[in-house]
Short mmCIF file of C-alpha atoms in Angstrom, two decimals:
data_model
loop_
_atom_site.label_atom_id
_atom_site.label_comp_id
_atom_site.label_asym_id
_atom_site.label_seq_id
_atom_site.Cartn_x
_atom_site.Cartn_y
_atom_site.Cartn_z
CA UNK A 11 97.97 47.33 21.43
CA UNK A 12 99.53 50.98 21.69
CA UNK A 13 98.59 51.90 24.74
CA UNK A 14 99.87 48.67 26.47
CA UNK A 15 103.04 49.80 24.85
CA UNK A 16 102.94 53.14 25.98
CA UNK A 17 102.25 51.74 29.32
CA UNK A 18 104.99 49.27 29.62
CA UNK A 19 107.61 52.07 28.43
CA UNK A 20 106.41 53.94 31.51
CA UNK A 21 106.35 51.08 34.07
CA UNK A 22 109.84 49.94 33.29
CA UNK A 23 111.58 53.21 35.25
CA UNK A 24 109.55 52.07 38.16
CA UNK A 25 110.57 48.23 38.01
CA UNK A 26 114.33 49.57 37.64
CA UNK A 27 113.91 51.57 40.78
CA UNK A 28 112.84 48.97 42.81
CA UNK A 29 115.75 46.87 41.70
CA UNK A 30 118.29 49.85 42.07
CA UNK A 31 116.99 50.64 45.21
CA UNK A 32 119.87 49.30 47.06
CA UNK A 33 122.36 50.78 45.28
CA UNK A 34 124.73 53.91 46.20
CA UNK A 35 128.33 54.88 46.36
CA UNK A 36 130.80 56.00 48.98
CA UNK A 37 134.50 56.15 49.29
CA UNK A 38 135.03 54.84 52.65
CA UNK A 39 133.04 53.48 55.89
CA UNK A 40 134.00 56.87 57.90
CA UNK A 41 131.00 59.18 59.29
CA UNK A 42 132.77 62.43 58.66
CA UNK A 43 131.15 62.76 55.01
CA UNK A 44 128.97 65.75 55.85
CA UNK A 45 129.06 69.03 57.58
CA UNK A 46 125.78 70.49 58.55
CA UNK A 47 124.98 74.17 59.82
CA UNK A 48 121.72 73.55 61.77
CA UNK A 49 121.87 76.92 63.46
CA UNK A 50 122.91 78.91 60.81
CA UNK A 51 120.85 80.76 58.02
CA UNK A 52 122.24 80.72 54.82
CA UNK A 53 121.69 83.31 52.26
CA UNK A 54 122.90 84.55 48.88
CA UNK A 55 122.31 86.51 45.53
CA UNK A 56 122.79 84.95 42.53
CA UNK A 57 122.14 85.49 38.47
CA UNK A 58 120.36 82.86 36.52
CA UNK A 59 119.89 82.72 32.64
CA UNK A 60 116.79 80.74 31.68
CA UNK A 61 113.83 79.91 29.02
CA UNK A 62 111.18 77.62 28.23
CA UNK A 63 110.60 77.21 24.43
CA UNK A 64 107.75 75.99 22.43
CA UNK A 65 106.53 74.90 19.05
CA UNK A 66 103.30 75.74 17.23
CA UNK A 67 101.92 74.26 14.08
CA UNK A 68 100.63 76.09 11.30
CA UNK A 69 97.69 74.01 9.84
CA UNK A 70 97.04 76.07 6.35
CA UNK A 71 101.34 75.37 5.90
CA UNK A 72 101.53 72.28 7.56
CA UNK A 73 104.58 73.62 8.97
CA UNK A 74 106.20 74.27 12.69
CA UNK A 75 106.98 77.40 14.06
CA UNK A 76 109.23 78.19 16.85
CA UNK A 77 107.91 80.21 19.69
CA UNK A 78 111.14 81.55 21.64
CA UNK A 79 110.91 83.69 24.95
CA UNK A 80 112.90 86.79 25.11
CA UNK A 81 115.96 85.29 27.21
CA UNK A 82 116.78 87.48 30.13
CA UNK A 83 118.97 87.64 33.12
CA UNK A 84 117.22 86.81 36.34
CA UNK A 85 118.76 88.34 39.65
CA UNK A 86 117.57 86.11 42.50
CA UNK A 87 117.74 85.63 46.17
CA UNK A 88 118.09 82.54 48.00
CA UNK A 89 117.78 81.51 52.03
CA UNK A 90 118.76 78.00 53.43
CA UNK A 91 117.83 77.06 56.80
CA UNK A 92 117.70 73.42 58.21
CA UNK A 93 115.44 71.24 55.78
CA UNK A 94 113.73 74.52 54.18
CA UNK A 95 115.11 76.40 51.30
CA UNK A 96 113.58 78.91 48.92
CA UNK A 97 114.75 81.44 46.09
CA UNK A 98 113.01 84.34 44.54
CA UNK A 99 114.11 85.92 41.33
CA UNK A 100 113.14 88.51 38.54
CA UNK A 101 114.35 90.16 35.49
CA UNK A 102 115.53 93.80 36.28
CA UNK A 103 115.94 96.46 33.56
CA UNK A 104 119.66 97.54 34.63
CA UNK A 105 120.96 94.20 32.78
CA UNK A 106 122.27 95.38 29.76
CA UNK A 107 120.56 92.20 27.94
CA UNK A 108 117.16 93.24 29.53
CA UNK A 109 116.98 96.66 28.18
CA UNK A 110 115.83 95.72 24.59
CA UNK A 111 113.27 93.18 25.34
CA UNK A 112 110.19 95.63 24.57
CA UNK A 113 108.51 95.12 28.23
CA UNK A 114 108.72 91.41 28.29
CA UNK A 115 108.85 90.43 31.77
CA UNK A 116 110.01 87.28 33.69
CA UNK A 117 109.66 85.87 37.41
CA UNK A 118 110.47 82.54 39.15
CA UNK A 119 109.93 81.11 42.53
CA UNK A 120 111.07 77.64 44.19
CA UNK A 121 111.27 75.98 47.50
CA UNK A 122 112.78 72.57 48.56
CA UNK A 123 111.81 70.57 51.60
CA UNK A 124 114.36 67.71 52.57
CA UNK A 125 113.23 65.96 55.95
CA UNK A 126 115.78 63.17 56.34
CA UNK A 127 116.61 61.95 52.97
CA UNK A 128 113.58 62.86 50.80
CA UNK A 129 113.83 65.98 48.70
CA UNK A 130 110.71 67.46 47.55
CA UNK A 131 110.86 70.56 45.11
CA UNK A 132 108.14 72.82 44.01
CA UNK A 133 108.82 75.64 41.36
CA UNK A 134 106.74 78.43 39.48
CA UNK A 135 108.05 80.34 36.57
CA UNK A 136 106.25 83.01 34.59
CA UNK A 137 107.53 84.69 31.27
CA UNK A 138 105.67 87.23 28.95
CA UNK A 139 107.05 88.28 25.86
CA UNK A 140 107.80 86.24 23.02
CA UNK A 141 109.20 86.10 19.20
CA UNK A 142 107.51 83.90 16.50
CA UNK A 143 110.14 82.44 13.94
CA UNK A 144 108.05 81.45 10.69
CA UNK A 145 109.88 79.70 7.91
CA UNK A 146 108.97 82.01 5.21
CA UNK A 147 108.58 85.43 6.76
CA UNK A 148 110.11 87.56 9.23
CA UNK A 149 110.13 86.93 12.76
CA UNK A 150 107.20 88.53 14.57
CA UNK A 151 107.41 89.62 18.10
CA UNK A 152 104.31 88.99 20.49
CA UNK A 153 104.49 91.01 23.52
CA UNK A 154 101.55 89.49 25.21
CA UNK A 155 102.09 86.11 24.53
CA UNK A 156 102.82 84.17 28.19
CA UNK A 157 103.59 80.83 29.79
CA UNK A 158 103.15 79.86 33.34
CA UNK A 159 104.64 76.74 34.73
CA UNK A 160 104.28 75.01 38.01
CA UNK A 161 105.62 71.86 39.00
CA UNK A 162 108.13 70.17 41.00
CA UNK A 163 109.70 66.47 41.76
CA UNK A 164 110.11 64.12 44.62
CA UNK A 165 113.12 62.45 45.30
CA UNK A 166 115.06 59.88 47.73
CA UNK A 167 118.89 59.72 48.62
CA UNK A 168 120.03 56.34 49.11
CA UNK A 169 123.16 57.43 50.21
CA UNK A 170 123.44 59.15 53.76
CA UNK A 171 126.78 60.09 53.00
CA UNK A 172 126.18 62.36 50.16
CA UNK A 173 125.00 65.64 50.59
CA UNK A 174 122.22 66.87 48.08
CA UNK A 175 122.15 70.29 49.45
CA UNK A 176 125.95 70.68 49.27
CA UNK A 177 125.56 70.86 45.29
CA UNK A 178 123.87 74.13 45.19
CA UNK A 179 126.02 75.69 48.00
CA UNK A 180 123.57 75.99 50.77
CA UNK A 181 123.75 74.77 54.53
CA UNK A 182 125.78 71.64 54.18
CA UNK A 183 129.40 71.05 52.88
CA UNK A 184 130.62 67.57 51.39
CA UNK A 185 133.93 66.64 53.21
CA UNK A 186 134.51 63.62 51.26
CA UNK A 187 133.70 62.30 48.00
CA UNK A 188 130.61 60.45 47.63
CA UNK A 189 127.75 59.76 45.09
CA UNK A 190 124.32 58.62 45.18
CA UNK A 191 121.45 57.00 43.18
CA UNK A 192 118.57 59.63 43.40
CA UNK A 193 115.61 58.66 41.76
CA UNK A 194 112.75 61.04 41.04
CA UNK A 195 109.02 61.32 40.37
CA UNK A 196 108.40 64.61 38.18
CA UNK A 197 105.02 66.43 37.87
CA UNK A 198 104.73 69.70 36.16
CA UNK A 199 101.50 71.89 34.55
CA UNK A 200 102.03 74.41 31.82
CA UNK A 201 100.05 76.90 30.33
CA UNK A 202 100.46 78.89 27.00
CA UNK A 203 98.20 81.94 26.46
CA UNK A 204 97.46 84.85 24.09
CA UNK A 205 99.08 83.50 20.72
CA UNK A 206 97.30 85.88 17.94
CA UNK A 207 99.50 85.83 15.11
CA UNK A 208 99.75 84.33 11.75
CA UNK A 209 96.35 82.81 11.89
CA UNK A 210 97.14 81.15 15.13
CA UNK A 211 94.93 81.58 18.36
CA UNK A 212 95.21 79.10 21.27
CA UNK A 213 95.17 78.49 24.74
CA UNK A 214 97.18 75.49 25.29
CA UNK A 215 98.21 73.16 28.35
CA UNK A 216 100.46 70.68 29.48
CA UNK A 217 100.38 67.92 32.08
CA UNK A 218 103.60 66.11 32.50
CA UNK A 219 104.32 63.20 35.05
CA UNK A 220 107.32 60.92 34.71
CA UNK A 221 109.52 58.62 36.39
CA UNK A 222 113.25 59.88 36.15
CA UNK A 223 116.49 57.79 37.74
CA UNK A 224 119.28 60.03 38.42
CA UNK A 225 122.97 59.25 39.73
CA UNK A 226 124.86 62.31 41.28
CA UNK A 227 128.42 62.76 42.76
CA UNK A 228 130.38 65.27 44.78
CA UNK A 229 134.03 65.63 44.21
CA UNK A 230 135.89 67.41 47.14
CA UNK A 231 139.27 68.94 46.07
CA UNK A 232 141.32 70.44 48.95
CA UNK A 233 138.61 70.57 51.47
CA UNK A 234 137.12 73.75 50.25
CA UNK A 235 136.54 73.27 46.84
CA UNK A 236 133.66 71.07 45.38
CA UNK A 237 132.84 69.87 41.76
CA UNK A 238 129.61 67.90 41.62
CA UNK A 239 128.06 66.45 38.76
CA UNK A 240 124.83 64.34 37.92
CA UNK A 241 122.63 63.17 35.31
CA UNK A 242 119.13 61.67 34.92
CA UNK A 243 116.99 59.91 32.26
CA UNK A 244 113.39 59.08 32.48
CA UNK A 245 109.87 58.07 31.15
CA UNK A 246 106.48 59.35 31.45
CA UNK A 247 103.33 60.55 30.19
CA UNK A 248 102.09 63.98 28.81
CA UNK A 249 98.84 65.16 28.32
CA UNK A 250 98.42 68.02 25.84
CA UNK A 251 95.31 70.17 25.67
CA UNK A 252 94.74 73.07 22.86
CA UNK A 253 92.05 74.29 20.96
CA UNK A 254 91.57 71.20 18.76
CA UNK A 255 93.14 68.44 20.55
CA UNK A 256 93.50 66.53 23.82
CA UNK A 257 96.23 63.99 23.28
CA UNK A 258 97.85 61.67 25.71
CA UNK A 259 101.39 60.47 24.40
CA UNK A 260 104.78 59.03 25.78
CA UNK A 261 107.21 61.66 27.35
CA UNK A 262 111.20 61.36 27.49
CA UNK A 263 113.12 63.41 29.85
CA UNK A 264 116.83 63.74 30.38
CA UNK A 265 119.25 66.33 32.35
CA UNK A 266 122.78 67.07 33.05
CA UNK A 267 123.91 69.38 35.66
CA UNK A 268 127.57 70.61 37.01
CA UNK A 269 128.09 72.45 40.08
CA UNK A 270 131.65 74.10 40.77
CA UNK A 271 132.32 76.03 44.24
CA UNK A 272 134.17 77.20 47.20
CA UNK A 273 132.97 76.52 50.68
CA UNK A 274 134.17 77.74 53.78
CA UNK A 275 132.04 77.70 57.41
CA UNK A 276 130.89 81.28 56.71
CA UNK A 277 131.18 82.10 53.07
CA UNK A 278 130.58 80.20 49.69
CA UNK A 279 130.43 80.95 45.88
CA UNK A 280 130.22 79.04 43.00
CA UNK A 281 128.77 78.18 39.48
CA UNK A 282 125.53 75.93 38.77
CA UNK A 283 125.08 74.75 35.23
CA UNK A 284 122.07 72.56 34.28
CA UNK A 285 120.28 71.88 30.99
CA UNK A 286 116.84 69.67 30.86
CA UNK A 287 115.21 68.34 27.77
CA UNK A 288 111.71 66.92 27.64
CA UNK A 289 110.18 65.80 24.17
CA UNK A 290 106.97 64.09 23.08
CA UNK A 291 105.76 63.09 19.98
CA UNK A 292 104.74 65.78 17.16
CA UNK A 293 100.99 65.02 17.41
CA UNK A 294 99.55 68.22 18.60
CA UNK A 295 99.05 71.64 17.77
CA UNK A 296 101.31 73.00 20.02
CA UNK A 297 104.50 71.22 21.72
CA UNK A 298 106.19 72.49 24.93
CA UNK A 299 109.58 70.62 24.63
CA UNK A 300 110.80 72.28 27.54
CA UNK A 301 114.25 72.83 26.62
CA UNK A 302 115.43 74.51 29.55
CA UNK A 303 118.98 76.18 29.93
CA UNK A 304 120.06 77.07 33.51
CA UNK A 305 123.31 78.91 34.18
CA UNK A 306 123.75 80.65 37.80
CA UNK A 307 126.35 82.66 39.66
CA UNK A 308 125.70 82.24 43.36
CA UNK A 309 127.76 83.96 46.29
CA UNK A 310 126.39 83.64 49.71
CA UNK A 311 127.13 83.87 53.36
CA UNK A 312 126.09 81.94 56.82
CA UNK A 313 124.97 83.60 59.98
CA UNK A 314 123.27 82.63 63.17
CA UNK A 315 119.55 81.95 62.53
CA UNK A 316 116.92 84.63 64.01
CA UNK A 317 114.77 82.94 66.99
CA UNK A 318 111.38 82.91 65.25
CA UNK A 319 112.78 81.25 62.38
CA UNK A 320 114.25 78.22 64.27
CA UNK A 321 111.21 78.07 66.43
CA UNK A 322 108.99 77.74 63.35
CA UNK A 323 111.31 74.95 61.46
CA UNK A 324 111.56 73.09 65.03
CA UNK A 325 107.74 73.16 65.15
CA UNK A 326 107.86 71.79 61.80
CA UNK A 327 110.28 68.93 62.49
CA UNK A 328 107.75 68.16 65.77
CA UNK A 329 104.71 67.76 63.70
CA UNK A 330 106.62 65.46 60.87
CA UNK A 331 107.84 63.31 64.03
CA UNK A 332 104.32 63.18 65.61
CA UNK A 333 102.80 62.06 62.31
CA UNK A 334 105.19 59.50 61.92
CA UNK A 335 104.23 58.19 65.43
#
């Protein structure tokens, strides 16, 4: 009976997506909603603050302990051309908030592929060095503990007049206000390793799959200024595998993001803020509640793309068309 209840809670968003598939919003019937830069390569640098937090269960004291990574500022590079984009980030020591983190490290990589109105995102996130916060003793820094996260999401934009890429100030500009319903399928794998403090020793793994309906809106102010916002809620299943347990349970996920930016045909800059929370029941030794905070400052420039890049992307698009036929 409980398994059937979990199944129904998981399948409900799928039913919702089917009935909502015709929904999208635009402000008029004009075609001049989005300006694209098919021959331009958009590159930018950004700073990013992000962390992935965990909880551990102490059997002897029946207590949960917070395990929080050293928060660091990431310096990153991003490139966007046509239907492909990627970004790469690391945490350099010359940022003042990174200097006293006791040799901890952080690395991130992501890529986005947007054929037609599909949006496919893959990301990798690695962090090393975390602090354990017991309830009755002083906090303990664990330099070797590390986490690795890989996964992404596949989404579909139901409104062709809404530019998903303009939200991140890449190779498209939103010219008129537009919004869209964008459902997503999320899939992530997370591992936590080398926790060897306070009688706790484990290697934990988490596999998450969820369906998350979302709505986004781009608001254009005086042509060059953009305010973009979106939110999502969803349900799924999570598999937790640690030293003593192998547990499947219900997963809830929610997110909110806001972008503020300035666009011209050559330069762009802005602020991107996101928050994502994933929760599961407290029935395992290790809980990865995935409270991810994301704040990024971006400044970029568009210029003519080099010929090898244009040829590569054209070959990819030709291959996609051939497969459809």
